[in-house]
Amino acid sequence: MLQPREETISRDELEALQLRRLRRSLGRIAHLSPAYYDRLGRPSPRGLQSPADLRRLPCLEKDDLRQAYPFAYACGKRTEFLRFHMSSGTTGTPIVNPYTRADIRQWAEIMARCYRAAGVGREDVIQITPSFGLFTGGFGFHYGAEAIGAMVIPIGAGRTLLQLQLMRDMGATVIAAIASYPLRIMEVARQEGFDFKETRLRVGIFGSEIWSDELRRRIEQGMGIETFDIIGMTETGGPGLGIDCQAHQGIHVWEDHYLVEVLDPKTGQVVEDGQEGELAVTTLTRQGLPLVRYRTKDITRVLSRKRCACGRTHLRIDRLKGRVDDMIIYHGVNFYPSQVEQLLMRHDGVANDYQLVLDRSPGGVDQLSLAVEARPGLTAETHDRIRRELRDFLGFSMEVTFVPEGELERPQGKAVRVVDRRRAR
């Protein structure tokens, strides 16, 4: 552990600390951002008697932060801000998060904790493949690596052939990436005859996208590594909100820095532990843009608040299943792309990329099709089996096309799993 005392704190001590930090965060908003304080209903920080009292406050939505562009909700003077990061996934008006010096220190601390939870230390060589720029990924991984004293290969995004060369020649032991990028690395490695066994690589830390357990196993087998699922977003300060430890029994959320709730997506009410809902995050130590009950749109559930096998006491949530706005509703059936991915990745002959396409016929009827990349040797019998499994899972049939590996477009950045052409009609 990076900070054994903080990471094994008792539940009573943790809740007392959360209350103190929550009051301080609300006080900062009240003092430095009148517009933000008004949006929250002008709550008295001292009026909160326990972290559970947070439920009395309204939730923040993405649209609130977009409408606050660029700095209407910023808490601090311009001279306090060292820089800003901006959301990568929004269209139209972006979400801007300004960072104070304390915010960058906090980011380094939680990222260092994440590295240690994955068994990474100062003797490691960390290859950072997320971009360094407005996207938070590259900087977050870099700060955490510096905090634990590890060597960094700050290559950033793309240049997959060079990634492989440096991975081998520089002795990388850890790779950090958005979750779909290892698939591209593995694809190029096969084309080049690159053998991961000739590297020192042992750990992969991946996030920024929803990735299924089946895809996780495929990456681990293909690269010969142990993988860790890291969560976080620009709004919360970047990656580092939480990670699964070496026990792999759920994602630890660093509760001394973040207070999380799981809400019913329709009513906004807190659901019971174990029940799926939308993750909401309240930051306790962020200064530039402290968040209060921010609805992330990510679907998960609280798995446990008990001490983990690793010794940590911070609660564990399930791996993110999907996003509220990524749910596909077709013929009255609700499902997430990751559920289709789970089914596809069980078949060895299926390659790593697929794409769901929603369209509308000239008569105004919604249509759904699936393109699946397949490797040579995937038989017609397996084609039929996959179609049957999809029909049994979804309750309806859709057009499934198998295309050669490499045919689907490889976009820069996050993989595009769903294309909705209905909006263009």
XYZ file of N, CA, C and O in Angstrom, residues 128-318:
764
model
N 3.224 4.749 -20.893
C 1.973 5.504 -20.835
C 1.504 5.786 -22.254
O 2.110 6.571 -22.987
N 0.396 5.137 -22.652
C -0.095 5.290 -24.023
C -1.265 6.256 -24.185
O -1.532 6.680 -25.309
N -2.005 6.650 -23.123
C -3.007 7.703 -23.320
C -2.333 9.032 -23.681
O -1.175 9.280 -23.323
N -3.080 9.890 -24.358
C -2.498 11.141 -24.855
C -2.244 12.131 -23.728
O -2.891 12.104 -22.682
N -1.274 12.994 -23.971
C -0.963 14.106 -23.072
C -1.535 15.371 -23.715
O -1.054 15.818 -24.751
N -2.569 15.915 -23.106
C -3.205 17.096 -23.689
C -4.424 17.455 -22.876
O -4.418 17.334 -21.644
N -5.492 17.860 -23.538
C -6.717 18.204 -22.820
C -7.328 16.972 -22.156
O -7.968 17.074 -21.117
N -7.154 15.809 -22.767
C -7.560 14.549 -22.155
C -6.687 14.297 -20.920
O -5.477 14.512 -20.951
N -7.303 13.811 -19.842
C -6.579 13.722 -18.565
C -5.650 12.514 -18.458
O -4.745 12.512 -17.628
N -5.868 11.489 -19.281
C -5.216 10.201 -19.049
C -3.712 10.243 -18.905
O -3.152 9.759 -17.917
N -3.013 10.790 -19.909
C -1.554 10.749 -19.905
C -0.954 11.398 -18.679
O -0.065 10.825 -18.021
N -1.432 12.600 -18.344
C -0.875 13.320 -17.199
C -1.117 12.574 -15.889
O -0.237 12.511 -15.031
N -2.318 12.015 -15.727
C -2.613 11.313 -14.483
C -1.684 10.137 -14.253
O -1.128 9.957 -13.166
N -1.505 9.315 -15.270
C -0.597 8.178 -15.141
C 0.838 8.643 -14.896
O 1.585 8.014 -14.149
N 1.213 9.755 -15.515
C 2.570 10.273 -15.344
C 2.800 10.753 -13.911
O 3.813 10.410 -13.289
N 1.860 11.532 -13.374
C 2.018 12.042 -12.015
C 2.111 10.902 -10.999
O 2.928 10.934 -10.069
N 1.257 9.901 -11.162
C 1.286 8.780 -10.231
C 2.594 8.013 -10.293
O 3.135 7.594 -9.274
N 3.119 7.848 -11.520
C 4.389 7.133 -11.684
C 5.530 7.894 -11.027
O 6.405 7.299 -10.377
N 5.530 9.214 -11.189
C 6.557 10.027 -10.534
C 6.455 9.910 -9.017
O 7.471 9.860 -8.319
N 5.230 9.856 -8.511
C 5.033 9.808 -7.056
C 5.571 8.518 -6.443
O 6.017 8.518 -5.290
N 5.538 7.416 -7.192
C 6.077 6.169 -6.644
C 7.531 5.962 -7.057
O 8.158 4.971 -6.647
N 8.060 6.864 -7.874
C 9.464 6.786 -8.254
C 9.774 5.826 -9.370
O 10.926 5.400 -9.539
N 8.760 5.457 -10.177
C 8.976 4.527 -11.285
C 9.491 5.263 -12.521
O 9.282 6.470 -12.679
N 10.142 4.520 -13.403
C 10.577 5.081 -14.676
C 9.386 5.141 -15.633
O 8.536 4.252 -15.642
N 9.326 6.205 -16.433
C 8.202 6.429 -17.337
C 8.675 6.424 -18.787
O 9.702 7.008 -19.119
N 7.882 5.760 -19.642
C 8.021 5.891 -21.092
C 6.813 6.710 -21.543
O 5.725 6.172 -21.745
N 6.953 8.036 -21.708
C 5.795 8.898 -21.964
C 5.475 9.019 -23.449
O 5.445 10.109 -24.005
N 5.173 7.904 -24.093
C 5.003 7.912 -25.543
C 3.676 8.528 -25.972
O 3.563 9.108 -27.036
N 2.629 8.400 -25.160
C 1.342 8.947 -25.555
C 0.634 8.058 -26.560
O 0.957 6.879 -26.722
N -0.334 8.635 -27.261
C -1.236 7.846 -28.102
C -0.631 7.534 -29.466
O 0.176 8.288 -30.009
N -1.076 6.395 -30.048
C -0.732 6.041 -31.420
C 0.658 5.453 -31.576
O 1.294 5.025 -30.625
N 1.129 5.420 -32.852
C 2.452 4.906 -33.216
C 2.672 3.505 -32.636
O 3.613 3.244 -31.895
N 1.785 2.587 -33.017
C 1.763 1.271 -32.388
C 3.048 0.487 -32.631
O 3.516 -0.237 -31.734
N 3.648 0.612 -33.810
C 4.918 -0.079 -34.056
C 6.003 0.404 -33.096
O 6.776 -0.393 -32.554
N 6.042 1.722 -32.876
C 7.008 2.266 -31.927
C 6.673 1.827 -30.507
O 7.578 1.569 -29.702
N 5.389 1.727 -30.196
C 4.991 1.240 -28.871
C 5.598 -0.137 -28.610
O 6.160 -0.399 -27.533
N 5.499 -1.017 -29.604
C 6.028 -2.366 -29.448
C 7.551 -2.351 -29.309
O 8.118 -3.077 -28.490
N 8.192 -1.523 -30.121
C 9.656 -1.444 -30.066
C 10.126 -0.978 -28.690
O 11.028 -1.580 -28.090
N 9.513 0.103 -28.196
C 9.932 0.629 -26.900
C 9.575 -0.325 -25.763
O 10.314 -0.434 -24.778
N 8.436 -0.968 -25.901
C 8.026 -1.943 -24.887
C 9.111 -2.994 -24.701
O 9.462 -3.370 -23.568
N 9.671 -3.465 -25.808
C 10.708 -4.486 -25.751
C 12.070 -3.889 -25.368
O 12.735 -4.365 -24.449
N 12.466 -2.819 -26.059
C 13.828 -2.303 -25.898
C 14.038 -1.588 -24.572
O 15.148 -1.605 -24.021
N 12.988 -0.937 -24.056
C 13.118 -0.195 -22.798
C 12.716 -1.014 -21.578
O 12.736 -0.519 -20.464
N 12.296 -2.242 -21.816
C 11.979 -3.128 -20.695
C 10.737 -2.738 -19.933
O 10.702 -2.853 -18.697
N 9.699 -2.297 -20.647
C 8.458 -1.912 -19.971
C 7.884 -3.095 -19.206
O 7.804 -4.218 -19.720
N 7.482 -2.839 -17.978
C 6.836 -3.866 -17.158
C 5.342 -3.584 -16.966
O 4.590 -4.474 -16.600
N 4.954 -2.338 -17.207
C 3.564 -1.912 -17.008
C 3.136 -1.102 -18.217
O 3.894 -0.258 -18.711
N 1.906 -1.332 -18.705
C 1.353 -0.514 -19.769
C 0.048 0.082 -19.289
O -0.793 -0.599 -18.688
N -0.124 1.392 -19.507
C -1.358 2.103 -19.178
C -2.016 2.512 -20.487
O -1.345 2.993 -21.408
N -3.343 2.329 -20.594
C -4.004 2.589 -21.872
C -5.500 2.737 -21.681
O -6.064 2.306 -20.665
N -6.163 3.353 -22.685
C -7.611 3.227 -22.758
C -7.904 1.774 -23.086
O -7.099 1.082 -23.718
N -9.062 1.281 -22.664
C -9.281 -0.165 -22.621
C -9.239 -0.850 -23.983
O -8.902 -2.034 -24.067
N -9.564 -0.167 -25.068
C -9.582 -0.811 -26.378
C -8.214 -0.809 -27.060
O -8.002 -1.555 -28.022
N -7.266 -0.008 -26.578
C -5.986 0.095 -27.280
C -5.157 -1.193 -27.232
O -4.464 -1.517 -28.208
N -5.186 -1.972 -26.145
C -4.457 -3.244 -26.177
C -4.876 -4.141 -27.340
O -4.062 -4.927 -27.844
N -6.129 -4.030 -27.776
C -6.582 -4.829 -28.913
C -5.814 -4.450 -30.171
O -5.423 -5.305 -30.966
N -5.595 -3.147 -30.355
C -4.834 -2.686 -31.514
C -3.375 -3.120 -31.402
O -2.759 -3.545 -32.390
N -2.815 -3.032 -30.205
C -1.437 -3.469 -29.994
C -1.289 -4.955 -30.323
O -0.338 -5.375 -31.000
N -2.236 -5.774 -29.877
C -2.188 -7.206 -30.147
C -2.336 -7.498 -31.630
O -1.685 -8.404 -32.171
N -3.180 -6.732 -32.296
C -3.394 -6.916 -33.735
C -2.105 -6.637 -34.512
O -1.691 -7.426 -35.368
N -1.455 -5.516 -34.207
C -0.205 -5.171 -34.882
C 0.893 -6.169 -34.520
O 1.720 -6.539 -35.364
N 0.904 -6.625 -33.265
C 1.906 -7.606 -32.843
C 1.793 -8.883 -33.675
O 2.813 -9.465 -34.085
N 0.581 -9.345 -33.937
C 0.400 -10.540 -34.769
C 0.915 -10.299 -36.191
O 1.574 -11.153 -36.783
N 0.601 -9.116 -36.734
C 1.040 -8.800 -38.095
C 2.563 -8.755 -38.199
O 3.135 -9.116 -39.230
N 3.225 -8.310 -37.139
C 4.675 -8.130 -37.155
C 5.443 -9.323 -36.595
O 6.675 -9.302 -36.560
N 4.720 -10.331 -36.151
C 5.393 -11.474 -35.540
C 6.033 -11.143 -34.205
O 7.027 -11.761 -33.799
N 5.480 -10.175 -33.499
C 6.011 -9.723 -32.212
C 5.526 -10.667 -31.115
O 4.332 -10.958 -31.018
N 6.418 -11.107 -30.270
C 6.090 -12.048 -29.203
C 6.175 -11.329 -27.853
O 7.247 -10.880 -27.445
N 5.048 -11.205 -27.175
C 5.032 -10.532 -25.875
C 5.872 -11.274 -24.834
O 6.280 -10.680 -23.835
N 6.147 -12.550 -25.079
C 6.979 -13.308 -24.140
C 8.422 -12.802 -24.133
O 9.173 -13.088 -23.193
N 8.792 -12.066 -25.174
C 10.145 -11.512 -25.238
C 10.254 -10.171 -24.508
O 11.309 -9.547 -24.506
N 9.154 -9.725 -23.908
C 9.164 -8.481 -23.141
C 9.135 -8.795 -21.647
O 8.967 -9.950 -21.235
N 9.259 -7.761 -20.826
C 9.149 -7.892 -19.367
C 7.760 -7.489 -18.876
O 7.514 -7.392 -17.674
N 6.839 -7.262 -19.809
C 5.511 -6.759 -19.467
C 4.780 -7.734 -18.546
O 4.743 -8.938 -18.798
N 4.196 -7.201 -17.457
C 3.485 -8.054 -16.517
C 2.158 -7.469 -16.043
O 1.295 -8.204 -15.564
N 1.972 -6.131 -16.176
C 0.769 -5.473 -15.664
C 0.201 -4.535 -16.720
O 0.949 -3.808 -17.388
N -1.125 -4.556 -16.859
C -1.822 -3.580 -17.691
C -2.863 -2.857 -16.867
O -3.640 -3.498 -16.140
N -2.882 -1.522 -16.940
C -3.878 -0.718 -16.228
C -4.690 0.020 -17.280
O -4.179 0.891 -17.992
N -5.963 -0.356 -17.399
C -6.787 0.114 -18.501
C -8.089 0.725 -17.985
O -8.654 0.282 -16.991
N -8.583 1.738 -18.706
C -9.840 2.376 -18.327
C -10.355 3.264 -19.428
O -10.033 3.089 -20.603
N -11.194 4.216 -19.055
C -11.758 5.229 -19.951
C -12.861 4.696 -20.850
O -13.546 5.476 -21.493
N -13.046 3.379 -20.903
C -14.090 2.750 -21.705
C -14.671 1.579 -20.929
O -14.023 1.037 -20.034
N -15.873 1.166 -21.323
C -16.459 -0.038 -20.766
C -15.820 -1.241 -21.463
O -15.775 -1.307 -22.686
N -15.307 -2.196 -20.682
C -14.733 -3.417 -21.268
C -15.157 -4.612 -20.439
O -15.110 -4.592 -19.216
N -15.579 -5.647 -21.119
C -16.193 -6.796 -20.462
C -15.154 -7.723 -19.837
O -13.961 -7.648 -20.137
N -15.617 -8.639 -18.985
C -14.730 -9.638 -18.390
C -14.135 -10.538 -19.468
O -12.974 -10.960 -19.369
N -14.932 -10.848 -20.509
C -14.431 -11.696 -21.586
C -13.308 -11.009 -22.345
O -12.298 -11.628 -22.690
N -13.470 -9.706 -22.609
C -12.411 -8.964 -23.287
C -11.173 -8.887 -22.391
O -10.040 -8.981 -22.862
N -11.395 -8.734 -21.105
C -10.284 -8.700 -20.161
C -9.466 -9.986 -20.234
O -8.234 -9.956 -20.302
N -10.140 -11.134 -20.239
C -9.433 -12.409 -20.320
C -8.666 -12.531 -21.635
O -7.551 -13.059 -21.673
N -9.261 -12.038 -22.709
C -8.597 -12.112 -24.008
C -7.301 -11.292 -24.004
O -6.276 -11.726 -24.530
N -7.345 -10.110 -23.424
C -6.147 -9.267 -23.350
C -5.086 -9.922 -22.475
O -3.903 -9.959 -22.823
N -5.505 -10.448 -21.327
C -4.547 -11.077 -20.420
C -3.859 -12.271 -21.077
O -2.641 -12.457 -20.954
N -4.631 -13.078 -21.796
C -4.049 -14.242 -22.459
C -3.160 -13.823 -23.626
O -2.088 -14.392 -23.841
N -3.607 -12.815 -24.394
C -2.864 -12.399 -25.576
C -1.556 -11.699 -25.259
O -0.577 -11.835 -25.992
N -1.519 -10.943 -24.146
C -0.319 -10.183 -23.805
C 0.459 -10.802 -22.649
O 1.568 -10.360 -22.342
N -0.133 -11.805 -21.991
C 0.558 -12.457 -20.881
C 0.708 -11.558 -19.672
O 1.765 -11.550 -19.022
N -0.342 -10.796 -19.343
C -0.264 -9.824 -18.253
C -1.452 -9.988 -17.310
O -2.425 -10.683 -17.617
N -1.358 -9.340 -16.155
C -2.483 -9.187 -15.239
C -3.041 -7.787 -15.451
O -2.290 -6.810 -15.483
N -4.363 -7.686 -15.623
C -4.956 -6.378 -15.917
C -5.701 -5.821 -14.715
O -6.212 -6.565 -13.867
N -5.776 -4.484 -14.673
C -6.469 -3.761 -13.605
C -7.357 -2.695 -14.240
O -6.944 -2.014 -15.182
N -8.559 -2.586 -13.713
C -9.570 -1.673 -14.252
C -9.568 -0.396 -13.417
O -9.927 -0.411 -12.243
N -9.162 0.712 -14.028
C -9.097 1.995 -13.330
C -10.244 2.872 -13.807
O -10.627 2.839 -14.977
N -10.832 3.643 -12.879
C -11.950 4.502 -13.242
C -11.648 5.952 -12.863
O -10.760 6.235 -12.056
N -12.419 6.843 -13.448
C -12.254 8.271 -13.238
C -12.606 8.997 -14.519
O -12.721 8.383 -15.585
N -12.788 10.291 -14.435
C -13.168 11.090 -15.594
C -12.696 12.515 -15.387
O -12.299 12.899 -14.284
N -12.728 13.289 -16.444
C -12.268 14.675 -16.366
C -12.968 15.424 -15.239
O -12.338 16.164 -14.479
N -14.279 15.236 -15.112
C -15.042 15.987 -14.130
C -14.578 15.709 -12.699
O -14.592 16.597 -11.847
N -14.172 14.463 -12.421
C -13.740 14.110 -11.069
C -12.259 14.379 -10.846
O -11.754 14.158 -9.749
N -11.578 14.850 -11.895
C -10.154 15.140 -11.780
C -9.285 14.208 -12.581
O -8.055 14.306 -12.531
N -9.881 13.276 -13.327
C -9.119 12.354 -14.149
C -9.107 10.956 -13.586
O -9.789 10.646 -12.595
N -8.330 10.032 -14.204
C -8.258 8.666 -13.684
C -7.705 8.665 -12.269
O -6.933 9.536 -11.886
N -8.125 7.663 -11.489
C -7.643 7.561 -10.106
C -8.749 7.532 -9.082
O -8.488 7.305 -7.898
N -10.000 7.731 -9.502
C -11.139 7.631 -8.589
C -11.156 6.281 -7.900
O -11.513 6.155 -6.732
N -10.751 5.238 -8.621
C -10.715 3.911 -8.035
C -10.068 2.908 -8.969
O -9.850 3.187 -10.146
N -9.768 1.723 -8.447
C -9.143 0.649 -9.217
C -9.388 -0.667 -8.499
O -9.590 -0.679 -7.279
N -9.385 -1.776 -9.246
C -9.450 -3.063 -8.561
C -8.046 -3.446 -8.103
O -7.055 -3.154 -8.764
N -7.976 -4.083 -6.942
C -6.689 -4.473 -6.366
C -6.317 -5.865 -6.868
O -6.997 -6.445 -7.711
N -5.242 -6.423 -6.334
C -4.783 -7.737 -6.785
C -5.714 -8.872 -6.355
O -5.603 -9.980 -6.871
N -6.665 -8.586 -5.461
C -7.677 -9.583 -5.112
C -8.761 -9.664 -6.182
O -9.488 -10.660 -6.267
N -8.910 -8.614 -6.994
C -9.893 -8.560 -8.082
C -11.298 -8.912 -7.580
O -12.002 -9.742 -8.155
N -11.695 -8.244 -6.508
C -13.025 -8.464 -5.931
C -13.856 -7.186 -5.966
O -14.645 -6.909 -5.076
N -13.653 -6.401 -7.001
C -14.367 -5.139 -7.147
C -13.402 -3.971 -7.184
O -12.213 -4.106 -6.847
N -13.912 -2.822 -7.591
C -13.094 -1.615 -7.728
C -13.159 -0.807 -6.436
O -14.232 -0.361 -6.022
N -12.000 -0.619 -5.800
C -11.931 0.223 -4.606
C -12.088 1.689 -5.021
O -11.404 2.167 -5.929
N -12.978 2.402 -4.366
C -13.096 3.850 -4.512
C -12.409 4.483 -3.312
O -12.656 4.079 -2.169
N -11.534 5.456 -3.554
C -10.799 6.095 -2.452
C -11.744 7.046 -1.720
O -11.894 8.207 -2.056
N -12.373 6.508 -0.688
C -13.477 7.210 -0.032
C -13.044 8.397 0.809
O -13.904 9.193 1.228
N -11.768 8.529 1.093
C -11.338 9.733 1.792
C -11.224 10.918 0.830
O -11.077 12.063 1.269
N -11.309 10.647 -0.455
C -11.276 11.707 -1.470
C -12.595 11.835 -2.242
O -12.879 12.896 -2.802
N -13.373 10.753 -2.279
C -14.611 10.749 -3.069
C -15.713 10.042 -2.286
O -15.503 8.947 -1.748
N -16.879 10.644 -2.271
C -18.051 10.025 -1.677
C -18.955 9.611 -2.832
O -19.365 10.451 -3.636
N -19.254 8.307 -2.929
C -20.039 7.831 -4.068
C -21.387 7.299 -3.606
O -21.540 6.779 -2.496
N -22.359 7.448 -4.486
C -23.701 6.911 -4.293
C -24.097 6.188 -5.569
O -23.585 6.491 -6.647
N -25.029 5.250 -5.452
C -25.610 4.602 -6.620
C -27.097 4.942 -6.632
O -27.815 4.672 -5.661
N -27.540 5.561 -7.724
C -28.890 6.114 -7.807
C -29.744 5.367 -8.822
O -29.228 4.841 -9.822
N -31.020 5.350 -8.572
C -31.965 4.900 -9.584
C -31.922 5.907 -10.738
O -32.164 7.105 -10.515
N -31.587 5.480 -11.955
C -31.429 6.444 -13.055
C -32.691 7.252 -13.339
O -32.602 8.388 -13.821
N -33.860 6.697 -13.028
C -35.113 7.399 -13.326
C -35.529 8.340 -12.208
O -35.914 9.484 -12.461
N -35.440 7.885 -10.963
C -35.939 8.689 -9.849
C -34.856 9.528 -9.184
O -35.161 10.499 -8.495
N -33.599 9.124 -9.337
C -32.515 9.824 -8.658
C -32.375 9.451 -7.202
O -31.532 10.019 -6.490
N -33.143 8.480 -6.729
C -33.068 8.051 -5.339
C -31.941 7.031 -5.158
O -31.649 6.242 -6.049
N -31.311 7.043 -3.976
C -30.244 6.099 -3.679
C -30.819 4.684 -3.584
O -31.853 4.469 -2.940
N -30.171 3.737 -4.235
C -30.625 2.342 -4.194
C -29.825 1.572 -3.145
O -28.786 2.030 -2.663
N -30.295 0.406 -2.799
C -29.625 -0.421 -1.792
C -28.343 -1.014 -2.362
O -28.217 -1.221 -3.574
N -27.388 -1.294 -1.477
C -26.155 -1.958 -1.895
C -26.502 -3.258 -2.615
O -27.396 -4.004 -2.178
N -25.789 -3.526 -3.695
C -26.039 -4.721 -4.486
C -26.964 -4.499 -5.656
O -27.013 -5.309 -6.581
N -27.702 -3.389 -5.634
C -28.633 -3.083 -6.718
C -27.961 -2.166 -7.731
O -27.266 -1.222 -7.372
N -28.154 -2.454 -9.011
C -27.545 -1.640 -10.056
C -28.200 -0.267 -10.145
O -29.397 -0.109 -9.901
N -27.378 0.708 -10.511
C -27.894 2.061 -10.710
C -26.805 2.942 -11.284
O -25.760 2.469 -11.731
N -27.047 4.235 -11.257
C -26.121 5.214 -11.828
C -25.186 5.752 -10.749
O -25.626 6.161 -9.671
N -23.903 5.743 -11.044
C -22.903 6.219 -10.099
C -22.950 7.746 -10.009
O -22.925 8.446 -11.024
N -23.024 8.256 -8.777
C -22.925 9.691 -8.521
C -21.711 9.931 -7.629
O -21.464 9.158 -6.692
N -20.967 10.992 -7.917
C -19.704 11.243 -7.219
C -19.710 12.628 -6.590
O -20.062 13.622 -7.247
N -19.311 12.696 -5.328
C -19.051 13.956 -4.639
C -17.561 13.988 -4.309
O -17.055 13.063 -3.666
N -16.869 15.004 -4.778
C -15.439 15.107 -4.467
C -15.271 15.764 -3.108
O -16.007 16.686 -2.748
N -14.294 15.293 -2.349
C -14.077 15.797 -0.994
C -12.808 16.629 -0.861
O -12.655 17.356 0.122
N -11.905 16.532 -1.834
C -10.617 17.218 -1.702
C -10.224 17.984 -2.965
O -9.108 18.503 -3.030
N -11.114 18.070 -3.954
C -10.805 18.831 -5.157
C -11.144 20.303 -4.920
O -12.173 20.618 -4.325
N -10.319 21.203 -5.422
C -10.504 22.634 -5.179
C -11.059 23.388 -6.390
O -11.991 24.179 -6.265
N -10.475 23.175 -7.559
C -10.847 23.976 -8.721
C -12.274 23.775 -9.144
O -12.988 24.740 -9.473
N -12.735 22.521 -9.146
C -14.122 22.210 -9.475
C -14.607 21.107 -8.540
O -14.672 19.936 -8.922
N -14.952 21.459 -7.299
C -15.509 20.449 -6.400
C -16.883 20.019 -6.899
O -17.688 20.858 -7.307
N -17.136 18.737 -6.892
C -18.413 18.217 -7.379
C -19.298 17.802 -6.215
O -18.819 17.279 -5.213
N -20.594 18.030 -6.364
C -21.569 17.608 -5.371
C -22.626 16.752 -6.068
O -23.355 17.211 -6.932
N -22.624 15.463 -5.741
C -23.609 14.509 -6.261
C -23.676 14.565 -7.796
O -24.747 14.672 -8.391
N -22.534 14.458 -8.416
C -22.453 14.539 -9.872
C -22.854 13.201 -10.486
O -22.240 12.165 -10.223
N -23.876 13.218 -11.321
C -24.371 12.005 -11.964
C -23.494 11.686 -13.177
O -23.494 12.417 -14.161
N -22.765 10.584 -13.084
C -21.768 10.249 -14.105
C -22.351 9.545 -15.315
O -21.690 9.443 -16.345
N -23.544 8.984 -15.180
C -24.211 8.155 -16.198
C -23.633 6.744 -16.297
O -24.077 5.941 -17.130
N -22.652 6.405 -15.470
C -22.076 5.061 -15.463
C -22.927 4.130 -14.598
O -23.357 4.503 -13.505
N -23.146 2.905 -15.091
C -23.963 1.927 -14.381
C -23.064 0.961 -13.609
O -22.149 0.357 -14.168
N -23.347 0.829 -12.313
C -22.580 -0.082 -11.456
C -23.437 -0.429 -10.244
O -24.630 -0.138 -10.205
N -22.827 -1.019 -9.244
C -23.495 -1.327 -7.971
C -22.433 -1.411 -6.881
O -21.252 -1.668 -7.171
N -22.829 -1.184 -5.645
C -21.920 -1.358 -4.515
C -21.844 -2.843 -4.208
O -22.861 -3.488 -3.939
N -20.626 -3.394 -4.250
C -20.430 -4.809 -3.955
C -20.246 -5.058 -2.475
O -20.806 -6.005 -1.911
N -19.422 -4.230 -1.817
C -19.136 -4.468 -0.405
C -18.556 -3.224 0.253
O -17.825 -2.465 -0.386
N -18.881 -3.067 1.517
C -18.272 -2.028 2.351
C -17.367 -2.660 3.417
O -16.879 -1.959 4.298
N -17.166 -3.962 3.331
C -16.344 -4.670 4.306
C -14.877 -4.677 3.865
O -14.563 -4.395 2.719
N -14.004 -5.002 4.787
C -12.576 -5.068 4.496
C -12.320 -6.093 3.387
O -12.827 -7.208 3.421
N -11.528 -5.697 2.410
C -11.185 -6.552 1.279
C -10.087 -7.540 1.685
O -9.377 -7.342 2.679
N -9.904 -8.584 0.899
C -8.828 -9.543 1.139
C -7.460 -8.879 1.096
O -6.507 -9.363 1.718
N -7.361 -7.731 0.388
C -6.092 -7.003 0.318
C -5.829 -6.191 1.581
O -4.734 -5.643 1.750
N -6.836 -6.060 2.450
C -6.701 -5.306 3.687
C -7.313 -3.925 3.642
O -7.502 -3.286 4.688
N -7.642 -3.447 2.441
C -8.210 -2.096 2.323
C -9.661 -2.091 2.771
O -10.398 -3.055 2.558
N -10.068 -0.974 3.372
C -11.425 -0.858 3.904
C -12.332 0.004 3.046
O -13.531 0.090 3.320
N -11.808 0.654 2.020
C -12.628 1.501 1.168
C -13.591 0.640 0.359
O -13.234 -0.436 -0.116
N -14.828 1.123 0.208
C -15.858 0.306 -0.424
C -15.452 -0.119 -1.828
O -14.609 0.498 -2.476
N -16.084 -1.195 -2.280
C -15.835 -1.712 -3.622
C -17.119 -1.675 -4.435
O -18.197 -2.051 -3.936
N -16.997 -1.184 -5.660
C -18.122 -1.199 -6.593
C -17.816 -2.197 -7.708
O -16.664 -2.590 -7.915
N -18.849 -2.599 -8.403
C -18.690 -3.515 -9.520
C -18.046 -2.796 -10.698
O -18.097 -1.559 -10.798
